[in-house]
mmCIF file of C-alpha atoms in Angstrom:
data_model
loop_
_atom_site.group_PDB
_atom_site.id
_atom_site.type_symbol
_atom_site.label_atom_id
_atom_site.label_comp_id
_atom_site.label_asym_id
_atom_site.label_seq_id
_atom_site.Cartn_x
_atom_site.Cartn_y
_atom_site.Cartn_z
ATOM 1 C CA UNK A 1 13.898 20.158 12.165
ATOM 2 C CA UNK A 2 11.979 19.300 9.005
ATOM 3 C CA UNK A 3 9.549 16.724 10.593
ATOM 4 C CA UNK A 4 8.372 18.336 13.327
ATOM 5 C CA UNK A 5 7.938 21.708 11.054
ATOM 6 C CA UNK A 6 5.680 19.263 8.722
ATOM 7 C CA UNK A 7 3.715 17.643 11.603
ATOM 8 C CA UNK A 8 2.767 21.589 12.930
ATOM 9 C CA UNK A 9 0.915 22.486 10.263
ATOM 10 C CA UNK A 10 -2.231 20.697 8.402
ATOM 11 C CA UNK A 11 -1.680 17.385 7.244
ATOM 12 C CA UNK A 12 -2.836 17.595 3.969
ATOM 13 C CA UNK A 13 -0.791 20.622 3.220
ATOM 14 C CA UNK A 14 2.230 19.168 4.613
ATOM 15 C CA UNK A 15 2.095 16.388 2.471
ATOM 16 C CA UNK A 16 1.896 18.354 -0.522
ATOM 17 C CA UNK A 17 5.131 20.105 0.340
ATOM 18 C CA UNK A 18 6.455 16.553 1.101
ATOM 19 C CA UNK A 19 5.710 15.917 -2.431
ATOM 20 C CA UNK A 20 7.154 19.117 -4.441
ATOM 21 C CA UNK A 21 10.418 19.052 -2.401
ATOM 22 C CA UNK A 22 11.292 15.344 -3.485
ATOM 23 C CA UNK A 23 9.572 15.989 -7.031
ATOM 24 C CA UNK A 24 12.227 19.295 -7.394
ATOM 25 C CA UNK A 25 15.020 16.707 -6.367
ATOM 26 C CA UNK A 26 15.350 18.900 -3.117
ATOM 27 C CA UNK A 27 17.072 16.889 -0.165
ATOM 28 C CA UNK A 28 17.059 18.846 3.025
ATOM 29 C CA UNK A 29 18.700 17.848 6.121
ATOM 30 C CA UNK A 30 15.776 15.654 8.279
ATOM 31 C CA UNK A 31 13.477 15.146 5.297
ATOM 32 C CA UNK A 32 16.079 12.670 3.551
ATOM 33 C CA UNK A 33 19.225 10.340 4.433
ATOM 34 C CA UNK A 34 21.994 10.352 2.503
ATOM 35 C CA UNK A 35 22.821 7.462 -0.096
ATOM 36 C CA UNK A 36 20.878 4.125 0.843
ATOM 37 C CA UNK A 37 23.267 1.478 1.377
ATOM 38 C CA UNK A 38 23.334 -1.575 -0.493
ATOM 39 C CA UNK A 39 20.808 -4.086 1.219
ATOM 40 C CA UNK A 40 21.769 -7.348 3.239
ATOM 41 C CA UNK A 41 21.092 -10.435 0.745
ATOM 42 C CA UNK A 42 19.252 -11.852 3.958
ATOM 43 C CA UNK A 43 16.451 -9.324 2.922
ATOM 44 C CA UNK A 44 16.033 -10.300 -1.043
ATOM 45 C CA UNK A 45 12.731 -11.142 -1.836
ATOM 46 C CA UNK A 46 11.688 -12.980 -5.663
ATOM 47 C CA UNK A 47 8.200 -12.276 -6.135
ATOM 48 C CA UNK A 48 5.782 -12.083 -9.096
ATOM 49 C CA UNK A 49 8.879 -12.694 -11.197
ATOM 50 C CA UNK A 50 10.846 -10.141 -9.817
ATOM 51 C CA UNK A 51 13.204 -9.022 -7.452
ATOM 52 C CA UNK A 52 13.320 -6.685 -4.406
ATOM 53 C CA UNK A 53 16.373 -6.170 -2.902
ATOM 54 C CA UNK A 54 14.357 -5.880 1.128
ATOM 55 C CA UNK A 55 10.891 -6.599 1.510
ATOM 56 C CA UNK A 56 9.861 -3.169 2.751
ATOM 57 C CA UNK A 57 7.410 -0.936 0.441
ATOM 58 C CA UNK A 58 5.876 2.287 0.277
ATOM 59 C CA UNK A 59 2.169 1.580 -0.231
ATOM 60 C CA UNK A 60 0.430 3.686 -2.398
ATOM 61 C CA UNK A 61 -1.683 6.858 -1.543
ATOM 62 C CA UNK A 62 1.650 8.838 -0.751
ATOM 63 C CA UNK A 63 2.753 9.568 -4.490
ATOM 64 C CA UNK A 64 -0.751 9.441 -5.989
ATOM 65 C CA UNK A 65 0.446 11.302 -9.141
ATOM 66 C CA UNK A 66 3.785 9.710 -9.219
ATOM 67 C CA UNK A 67 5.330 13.185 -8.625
ATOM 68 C CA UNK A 68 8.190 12.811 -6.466
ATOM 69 C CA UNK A 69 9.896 11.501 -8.927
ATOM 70 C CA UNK A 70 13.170 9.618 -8.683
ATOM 71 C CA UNK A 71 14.266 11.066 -5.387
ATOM 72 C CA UNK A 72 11.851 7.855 -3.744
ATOM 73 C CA UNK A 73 14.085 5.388 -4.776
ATOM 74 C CA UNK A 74 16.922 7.129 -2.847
ATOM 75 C CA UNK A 75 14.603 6.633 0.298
ATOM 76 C CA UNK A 76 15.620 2.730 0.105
ATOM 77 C CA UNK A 77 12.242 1.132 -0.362
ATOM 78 C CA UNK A 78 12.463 -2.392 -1.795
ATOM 79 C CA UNK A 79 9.686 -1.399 -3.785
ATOM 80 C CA UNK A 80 7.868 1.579 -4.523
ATOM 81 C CA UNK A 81 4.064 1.746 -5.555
ATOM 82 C CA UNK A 82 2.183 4.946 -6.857
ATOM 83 C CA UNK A 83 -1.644 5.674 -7.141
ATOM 84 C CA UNK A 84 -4.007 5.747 -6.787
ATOM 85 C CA UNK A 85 -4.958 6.870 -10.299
ATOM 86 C CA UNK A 86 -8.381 7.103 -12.007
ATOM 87 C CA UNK A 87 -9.181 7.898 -15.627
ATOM 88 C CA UNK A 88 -10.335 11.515 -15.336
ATOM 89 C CA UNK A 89 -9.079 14.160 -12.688
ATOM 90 C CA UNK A 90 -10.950 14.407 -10.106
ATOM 91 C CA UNK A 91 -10.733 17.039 -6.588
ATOM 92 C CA UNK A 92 -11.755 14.321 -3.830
ATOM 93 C CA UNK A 93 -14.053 15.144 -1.085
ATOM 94 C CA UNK A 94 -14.173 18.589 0.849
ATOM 95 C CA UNK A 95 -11.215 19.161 3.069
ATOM 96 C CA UNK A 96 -10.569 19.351 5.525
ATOM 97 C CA UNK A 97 -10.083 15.337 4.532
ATOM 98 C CA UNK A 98 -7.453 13.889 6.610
ATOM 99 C CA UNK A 99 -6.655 13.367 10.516
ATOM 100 C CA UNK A 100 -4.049 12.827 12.478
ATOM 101 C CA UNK A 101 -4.721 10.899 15.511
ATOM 102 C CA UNK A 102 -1.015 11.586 16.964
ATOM 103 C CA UNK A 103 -1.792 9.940 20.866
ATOM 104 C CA UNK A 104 -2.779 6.677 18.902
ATOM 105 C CA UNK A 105 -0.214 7.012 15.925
ATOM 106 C CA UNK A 106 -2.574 6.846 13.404
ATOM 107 C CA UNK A 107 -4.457 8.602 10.867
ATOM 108 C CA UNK A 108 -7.941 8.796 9.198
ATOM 109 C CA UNK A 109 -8.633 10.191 5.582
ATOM 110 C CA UNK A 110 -11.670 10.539 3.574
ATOM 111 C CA UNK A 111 -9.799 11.896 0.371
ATOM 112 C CA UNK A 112 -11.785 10.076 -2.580
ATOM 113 C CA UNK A 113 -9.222 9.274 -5.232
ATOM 114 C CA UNK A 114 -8.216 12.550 -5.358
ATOM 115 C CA UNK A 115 -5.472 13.106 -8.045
ATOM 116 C CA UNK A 116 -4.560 14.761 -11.412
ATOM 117 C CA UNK A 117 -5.515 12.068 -13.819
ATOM 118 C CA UNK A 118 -4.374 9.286 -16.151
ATOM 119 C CA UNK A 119 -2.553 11.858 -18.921
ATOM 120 C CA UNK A 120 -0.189 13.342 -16.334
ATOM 121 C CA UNK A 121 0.199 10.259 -14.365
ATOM 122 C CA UNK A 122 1.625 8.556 -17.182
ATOM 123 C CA UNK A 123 3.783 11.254 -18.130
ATOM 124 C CA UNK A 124 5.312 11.443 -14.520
ATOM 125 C CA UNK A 125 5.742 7.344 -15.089
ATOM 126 C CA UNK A 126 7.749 8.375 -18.522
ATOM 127 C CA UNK A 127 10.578 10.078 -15.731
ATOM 128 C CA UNK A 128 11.116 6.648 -13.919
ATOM 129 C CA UNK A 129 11.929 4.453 -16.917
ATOM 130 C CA UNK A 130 15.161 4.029 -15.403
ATOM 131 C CA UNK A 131 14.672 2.804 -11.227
ATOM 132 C CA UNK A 132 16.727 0.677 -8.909
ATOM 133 C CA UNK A 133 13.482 -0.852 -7.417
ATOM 134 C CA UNK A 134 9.971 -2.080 -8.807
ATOM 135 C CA UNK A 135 7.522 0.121 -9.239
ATOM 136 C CA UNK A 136 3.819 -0.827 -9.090
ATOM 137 C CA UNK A 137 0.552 1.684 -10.171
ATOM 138 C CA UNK A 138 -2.313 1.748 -7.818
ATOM 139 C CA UNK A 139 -5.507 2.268 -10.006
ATOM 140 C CA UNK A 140 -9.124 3.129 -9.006
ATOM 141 C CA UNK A 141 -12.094 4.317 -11.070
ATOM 142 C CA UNK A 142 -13.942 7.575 -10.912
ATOM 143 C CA UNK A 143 -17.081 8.855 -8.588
ATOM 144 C CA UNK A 144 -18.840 10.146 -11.645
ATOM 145 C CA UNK A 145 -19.348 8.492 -15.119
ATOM 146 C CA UNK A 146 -17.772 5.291 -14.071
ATOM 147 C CA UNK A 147 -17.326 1.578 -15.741
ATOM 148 C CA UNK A 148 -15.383 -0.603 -13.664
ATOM 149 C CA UNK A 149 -15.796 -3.168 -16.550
ATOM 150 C CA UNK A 150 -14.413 -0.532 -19.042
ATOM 151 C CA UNK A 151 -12.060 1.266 -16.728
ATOM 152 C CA UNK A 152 -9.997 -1.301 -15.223
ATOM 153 C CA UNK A 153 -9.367 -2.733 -18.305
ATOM 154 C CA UNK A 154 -8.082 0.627 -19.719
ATOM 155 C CA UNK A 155 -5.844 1.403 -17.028
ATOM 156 C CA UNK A 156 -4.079 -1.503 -17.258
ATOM 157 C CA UNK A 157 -3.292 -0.914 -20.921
ATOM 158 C CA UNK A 158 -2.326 2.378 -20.388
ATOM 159 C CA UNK A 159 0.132 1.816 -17.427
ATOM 160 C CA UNK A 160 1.759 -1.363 -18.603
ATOM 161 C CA UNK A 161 4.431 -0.086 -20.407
ATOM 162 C CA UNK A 162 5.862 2.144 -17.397
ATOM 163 C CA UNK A 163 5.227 0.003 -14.813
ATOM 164 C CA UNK A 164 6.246 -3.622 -12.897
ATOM 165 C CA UNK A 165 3.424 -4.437 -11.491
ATOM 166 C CA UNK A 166 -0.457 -3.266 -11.052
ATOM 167 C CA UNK A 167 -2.630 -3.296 -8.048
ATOM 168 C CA UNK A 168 -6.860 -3.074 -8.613
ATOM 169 C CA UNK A 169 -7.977 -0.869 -5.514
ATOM 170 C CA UNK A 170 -11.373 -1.976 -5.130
ATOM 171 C CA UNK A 171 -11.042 -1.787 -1.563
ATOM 172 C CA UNK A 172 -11.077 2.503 -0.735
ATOM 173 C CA UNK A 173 -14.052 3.285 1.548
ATOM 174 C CA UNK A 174 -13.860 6.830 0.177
ATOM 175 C CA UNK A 175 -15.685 6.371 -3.164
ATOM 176 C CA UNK A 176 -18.959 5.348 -2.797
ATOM 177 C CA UNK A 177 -19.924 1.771 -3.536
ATOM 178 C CA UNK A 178 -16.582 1.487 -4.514
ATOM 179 C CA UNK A 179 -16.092 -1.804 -1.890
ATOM 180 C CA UNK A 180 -19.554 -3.581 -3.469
ATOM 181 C CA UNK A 181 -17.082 -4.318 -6.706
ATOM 182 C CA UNK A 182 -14.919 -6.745 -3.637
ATOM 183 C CA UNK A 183 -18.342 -9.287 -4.561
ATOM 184 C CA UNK A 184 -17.790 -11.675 -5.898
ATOM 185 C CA UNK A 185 -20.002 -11.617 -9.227
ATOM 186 C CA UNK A 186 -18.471 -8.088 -9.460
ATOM 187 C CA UNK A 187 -15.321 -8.803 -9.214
ATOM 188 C CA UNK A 188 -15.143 -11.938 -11.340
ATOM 189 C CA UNK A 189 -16.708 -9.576 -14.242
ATOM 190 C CA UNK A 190 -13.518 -7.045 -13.658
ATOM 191 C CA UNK A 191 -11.111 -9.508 -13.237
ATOM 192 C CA UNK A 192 -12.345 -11.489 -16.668
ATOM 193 C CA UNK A 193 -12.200 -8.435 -18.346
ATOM 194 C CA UNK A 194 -8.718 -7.354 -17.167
ATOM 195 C CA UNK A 195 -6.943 -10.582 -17.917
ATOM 196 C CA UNK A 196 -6.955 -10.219 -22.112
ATOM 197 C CA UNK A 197 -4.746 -7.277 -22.109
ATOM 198 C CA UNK A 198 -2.900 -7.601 -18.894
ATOM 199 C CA UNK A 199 0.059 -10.025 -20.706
ATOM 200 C CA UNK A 200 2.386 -10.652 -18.494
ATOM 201 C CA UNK A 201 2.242 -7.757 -16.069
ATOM 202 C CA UNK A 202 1.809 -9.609 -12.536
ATOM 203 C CA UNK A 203 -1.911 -8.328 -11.603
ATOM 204 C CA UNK A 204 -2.958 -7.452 -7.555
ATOM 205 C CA UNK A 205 -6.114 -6.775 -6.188
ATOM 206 C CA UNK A 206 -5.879 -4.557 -2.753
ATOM 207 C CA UNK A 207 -8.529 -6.053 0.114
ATOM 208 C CA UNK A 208 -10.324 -4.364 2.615
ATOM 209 C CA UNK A 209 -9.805 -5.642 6.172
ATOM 210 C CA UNK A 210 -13.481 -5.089 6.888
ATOM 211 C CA UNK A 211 -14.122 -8.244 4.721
ATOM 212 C CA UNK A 212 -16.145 -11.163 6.240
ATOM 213 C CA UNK A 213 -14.165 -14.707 6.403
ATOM 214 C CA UNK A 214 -16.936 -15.886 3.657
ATOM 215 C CA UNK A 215 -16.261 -13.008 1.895
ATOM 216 C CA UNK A 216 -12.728 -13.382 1.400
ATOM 217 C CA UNK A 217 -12.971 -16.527 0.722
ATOM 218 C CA UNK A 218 -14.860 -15.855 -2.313
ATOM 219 C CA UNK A 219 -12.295 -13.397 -3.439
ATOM 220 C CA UNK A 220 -9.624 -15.484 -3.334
ATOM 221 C CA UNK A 221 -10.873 -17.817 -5.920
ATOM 222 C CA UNK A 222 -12.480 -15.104 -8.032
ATOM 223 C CA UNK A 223 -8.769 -13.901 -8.205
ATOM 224 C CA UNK A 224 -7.120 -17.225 -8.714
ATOM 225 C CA UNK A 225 -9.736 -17.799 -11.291
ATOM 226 C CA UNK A 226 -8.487 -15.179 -13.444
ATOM 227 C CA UNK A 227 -5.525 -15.141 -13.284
ATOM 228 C CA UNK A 228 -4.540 -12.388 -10.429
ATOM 229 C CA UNK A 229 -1.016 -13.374 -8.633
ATOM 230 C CA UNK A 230 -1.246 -11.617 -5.607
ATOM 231 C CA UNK A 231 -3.296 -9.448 -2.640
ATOM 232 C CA UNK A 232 -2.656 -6.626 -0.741
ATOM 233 C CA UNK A 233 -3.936 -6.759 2.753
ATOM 234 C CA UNK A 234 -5.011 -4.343 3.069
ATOM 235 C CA UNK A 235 -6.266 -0.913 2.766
ATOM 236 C CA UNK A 236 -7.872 1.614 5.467
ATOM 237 C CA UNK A 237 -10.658 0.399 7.746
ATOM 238 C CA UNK A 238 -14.101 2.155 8.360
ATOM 239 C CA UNK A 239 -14.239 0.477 11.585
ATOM 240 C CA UNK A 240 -13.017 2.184 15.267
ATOM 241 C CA UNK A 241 -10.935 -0.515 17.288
ATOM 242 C CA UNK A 242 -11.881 0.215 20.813
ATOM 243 C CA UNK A 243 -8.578 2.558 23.173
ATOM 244 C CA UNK A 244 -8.811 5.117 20.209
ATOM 245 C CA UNK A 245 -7.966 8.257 22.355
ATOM 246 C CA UNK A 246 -7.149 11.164 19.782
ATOM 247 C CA UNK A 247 -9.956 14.137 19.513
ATOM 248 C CA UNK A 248 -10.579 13.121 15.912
ATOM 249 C CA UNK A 249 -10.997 9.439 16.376
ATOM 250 C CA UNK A 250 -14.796 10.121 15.744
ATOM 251 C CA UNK A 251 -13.939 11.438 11.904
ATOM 252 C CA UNK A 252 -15.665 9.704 8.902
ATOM 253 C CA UNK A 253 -12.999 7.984 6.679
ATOM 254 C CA UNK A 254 -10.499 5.121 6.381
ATOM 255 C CA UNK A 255 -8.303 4.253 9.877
ATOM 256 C CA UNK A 256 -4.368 3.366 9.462
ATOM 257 C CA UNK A 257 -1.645 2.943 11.648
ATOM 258 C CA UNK A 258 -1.154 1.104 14.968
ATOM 259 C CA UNK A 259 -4.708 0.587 15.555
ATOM 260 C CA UNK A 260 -4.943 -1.221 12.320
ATOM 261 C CA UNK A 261 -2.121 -3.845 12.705
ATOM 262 C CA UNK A 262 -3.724 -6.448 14.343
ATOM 263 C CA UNK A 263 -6.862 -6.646 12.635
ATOM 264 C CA UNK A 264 -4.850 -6.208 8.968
ATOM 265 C CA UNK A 265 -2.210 -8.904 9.933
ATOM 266 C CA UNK A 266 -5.112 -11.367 11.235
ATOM 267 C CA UNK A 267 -6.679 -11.175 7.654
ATOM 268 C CA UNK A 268 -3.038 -11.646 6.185
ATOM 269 C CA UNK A 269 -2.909 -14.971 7.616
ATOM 270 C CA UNK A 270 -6.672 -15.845 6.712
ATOM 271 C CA UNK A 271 -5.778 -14.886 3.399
ATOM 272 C CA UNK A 272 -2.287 -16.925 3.090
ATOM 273 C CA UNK A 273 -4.269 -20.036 4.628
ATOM 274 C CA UNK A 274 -7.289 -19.364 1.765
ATOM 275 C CA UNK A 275 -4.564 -18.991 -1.261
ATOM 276 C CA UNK A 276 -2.922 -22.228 -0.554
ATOM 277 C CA UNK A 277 0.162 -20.980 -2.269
ATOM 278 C CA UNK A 278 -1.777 -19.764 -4.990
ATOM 279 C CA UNK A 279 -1.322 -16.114 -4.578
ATOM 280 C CA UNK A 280 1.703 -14.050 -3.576
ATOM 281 C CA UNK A 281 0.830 -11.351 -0.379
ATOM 282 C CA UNK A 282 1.712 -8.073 0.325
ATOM 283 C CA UNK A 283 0.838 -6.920 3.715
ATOM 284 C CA UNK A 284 0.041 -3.473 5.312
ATOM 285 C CA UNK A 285 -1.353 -2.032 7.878
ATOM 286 C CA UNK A 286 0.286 -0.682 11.234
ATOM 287 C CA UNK A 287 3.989 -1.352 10.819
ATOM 288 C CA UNK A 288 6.232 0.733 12.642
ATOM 289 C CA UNK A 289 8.900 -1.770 13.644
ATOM 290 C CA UNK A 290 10.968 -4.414 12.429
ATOM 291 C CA UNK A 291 8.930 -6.263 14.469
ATOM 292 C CA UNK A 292 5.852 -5.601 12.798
ATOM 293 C CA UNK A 293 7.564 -6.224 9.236
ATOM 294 C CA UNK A 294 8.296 -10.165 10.458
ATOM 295 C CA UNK A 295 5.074 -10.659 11.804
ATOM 296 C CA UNK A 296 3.688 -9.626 8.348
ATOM 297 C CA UNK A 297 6.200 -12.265 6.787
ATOM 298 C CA UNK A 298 4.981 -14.933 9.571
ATOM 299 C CA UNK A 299 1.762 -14.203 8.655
ATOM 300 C CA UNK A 300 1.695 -14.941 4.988
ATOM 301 C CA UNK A 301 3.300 -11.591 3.522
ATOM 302 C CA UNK A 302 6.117 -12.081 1.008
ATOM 303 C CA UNK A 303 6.352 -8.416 1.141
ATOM 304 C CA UNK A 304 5.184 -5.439 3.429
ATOM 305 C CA UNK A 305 4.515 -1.910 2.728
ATOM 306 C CA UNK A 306 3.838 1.304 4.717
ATOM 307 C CA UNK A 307 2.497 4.224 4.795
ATOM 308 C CA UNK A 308 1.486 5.813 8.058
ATOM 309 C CA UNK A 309 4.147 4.876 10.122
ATOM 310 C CA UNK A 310 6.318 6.533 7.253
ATOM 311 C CA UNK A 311 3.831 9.765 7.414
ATOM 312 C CA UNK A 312 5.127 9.940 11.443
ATOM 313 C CA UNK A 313 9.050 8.687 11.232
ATOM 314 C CA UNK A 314 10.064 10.292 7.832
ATOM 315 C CA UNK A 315 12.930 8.149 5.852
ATOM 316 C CA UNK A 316 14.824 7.580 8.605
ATOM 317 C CA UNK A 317 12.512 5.045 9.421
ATOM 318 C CA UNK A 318 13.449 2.866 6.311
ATOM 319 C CA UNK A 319 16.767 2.082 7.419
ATOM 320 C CA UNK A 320 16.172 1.273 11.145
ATOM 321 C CA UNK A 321 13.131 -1.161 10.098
ATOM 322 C CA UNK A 322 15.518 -3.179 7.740
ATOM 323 C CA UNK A 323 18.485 -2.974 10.869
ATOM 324 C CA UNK A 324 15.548 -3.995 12.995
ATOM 325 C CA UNK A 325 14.163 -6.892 10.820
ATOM 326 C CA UNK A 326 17.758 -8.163 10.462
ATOM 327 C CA UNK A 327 17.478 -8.320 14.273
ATOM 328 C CA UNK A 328 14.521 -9.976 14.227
ATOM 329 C CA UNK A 329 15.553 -12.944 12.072
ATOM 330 C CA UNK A 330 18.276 -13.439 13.909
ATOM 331 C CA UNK A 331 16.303 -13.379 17.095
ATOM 332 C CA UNK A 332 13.915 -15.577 15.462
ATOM 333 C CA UNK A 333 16.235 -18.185 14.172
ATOM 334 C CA UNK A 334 15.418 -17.302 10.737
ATOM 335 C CA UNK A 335 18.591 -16.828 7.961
ATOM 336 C CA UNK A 336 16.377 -15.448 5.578
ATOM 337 C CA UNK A 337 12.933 -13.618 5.103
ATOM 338 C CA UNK A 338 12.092 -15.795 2.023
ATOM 339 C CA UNK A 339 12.110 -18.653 5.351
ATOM 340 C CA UNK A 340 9.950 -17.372 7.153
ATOM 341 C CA UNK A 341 6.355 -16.631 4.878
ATOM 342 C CA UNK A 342 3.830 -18.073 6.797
ATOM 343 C CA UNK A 343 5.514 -20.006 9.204
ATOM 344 C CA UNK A 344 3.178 -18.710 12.100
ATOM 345 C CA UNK A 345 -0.201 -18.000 9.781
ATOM 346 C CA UNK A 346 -2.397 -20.587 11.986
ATOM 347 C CA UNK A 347 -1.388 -18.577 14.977
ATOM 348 C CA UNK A 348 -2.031 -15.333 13.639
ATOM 349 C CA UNK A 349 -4.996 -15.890 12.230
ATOM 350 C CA UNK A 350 -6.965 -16.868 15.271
ATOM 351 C CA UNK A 351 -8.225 -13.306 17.177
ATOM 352 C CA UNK A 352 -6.022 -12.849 19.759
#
């Protein structure tokens, strides 16, 4: 009864009780399963130097101030990734901000980095010390007073210590000229200035699917350059696929969901065909199946992570997507998911 309570009322709000209910440890029948169940070996992934015990993620913008606490890792995620964060507080853009477009399972959001800042984020990372999964920080840079040069830098020092991994969001289309710093010369100037205090911590950079072919290409070396291990393709897009059907398709913002998966998933595989092996890949965008999760793998993605089709289908969704990608391998001829990164990339990547 939960769900469809949450999905009556405005989305914004609904999230935010998402949020308090798993950060007060409250479990209440609909909103989570019980235990998670100890993962098939079949779905171990080693990436980045670590290990995920199933490939599926929960992308960041859900847990923005890392505030639901440990109850996520009950949700069994293989990994779990928080964010985004920027230095300073900041309120976002006027609400209402985000859109559900239920006849076309998607959603659009405008928020702008909206989140409680870098002091309590890290303070909320102080309660996870102990986690079954990784955990990765999503981190962004202000609308006002910002240095990208000087902030990246920063909030990679700061969130090191709490943290397995860290993804540079340069790639939002809700802060302005926040997608410029995806140039190269921009991002080669972050990135260089990111690497001295970054250590060991395995360092991301999240893409926008609204990236030319040239384009990428460029950011692939900048990151490979310095020193970056892996992408996330990729965030929200400003662009409209044509069929779009819901009443607030016409809404200024980032698209997700279903609409999403085919242009995200083609720009997986251009990516994975650009790295050369060079980079590890995370993909997102429109996965609501097991299904979609091994197409992501065929396509280059040594993980996947989601986010609207988790806003629709709750937790329950976690466990059928691993039962389904079990399927899906077998179905496939596949005995592992490590076997089957990139095996169809030069299909995928063509438009279809």
């Amino acid at each position: 009864m939960v769900l469809p309570l949450l999905r009556s009322i405005d989305p914004e709000r609904a999230h935010g009780m998402a949020i308090k209910a798993l950060g007060m440890g409250l479990v209440p029948m609909g909103l989570l399963p019980g235990a998670a169940a100890q993962d098939d070996p079949r779905l171990a992934v080693t990436a980045f130097g670590l290990r995920f015990p199933n490939p599926v993620g929960l992308a960041a913008g859900f847990d923005k101030n890392a505030d639901a606490g440990p109850a996520l890792f009950r949700l069994g995620f293989g990994l779990v990734e928080t964010g985004t964060v920027t230095p300073k507080p900041q309120i976002g853009n006027p609400r209402p901000r985000i859109f559900r477009l239920t006849e076309d399972q998607a959603v659009i959001n405008r928020l702008g980095f909206n989140n409680k800042g870098l002091d309590v984020y890290l303070r909320n990372l102080a309660r996870l010390s102990s986690r079954p999964v990784p955990l990765g920080a999503n981190i962004g840079i202000n609308k006002e007073g910002a240095d990208p040069v000087r902030d990246y830098p920063a909030l990679v020092t700061a969130v090191a210590p709490w943290v397995d991994y860290v993804v540079i969001n340069v790639s939002s289309p809700n802060t302005p000229g926040l997608r410029d710093l995806q140039s190269e010369a921009q991002l080669r100037a972050i990135l260089s200035a990111v690497r001295p205090v970054a250590g060991h911590l395995p360092i991301l950079v999240k893409v926008a699917p609204d990236l030319s072919h040239d384009g990428l290409a460029d950011l692939v070396e900048a990151c490979v350059d310095n020193g970056v291990q892996g992408l996330i393709v990729s965030n929200t897009t400003i662009s409209r696929p044509a069929g779009l059907v819901s009443a607030h398709r016409g809404e200024a913002g980032g698209l997700s969901g279903r609409p999403l998966r085919a242009m995200a998933t083609r720009m997986l595989a251009q990516a994975y065909r650009l790295a050369h092996g060079r980079l590890t890949l995370i993909g997102t965008g429109g996965v609501f199946s097991g299904a979609d999760v091994l197409e992501k793998i065929q396509a280059g993605a040594a993980l996947v992570q989601l986010y609207t089709g988790f806003a629709y289908h709750g937790p329950a969704l976690i466990p059928r997507l691993k039962q389904e990608l079990l399927a899906a391998l077998d179905q496939a001829h596949v005995e592992r998911v490590a076997d089957a990164v990139g095996t169809r990339a030069d299909i995928l990547a063509e438009p279809s």
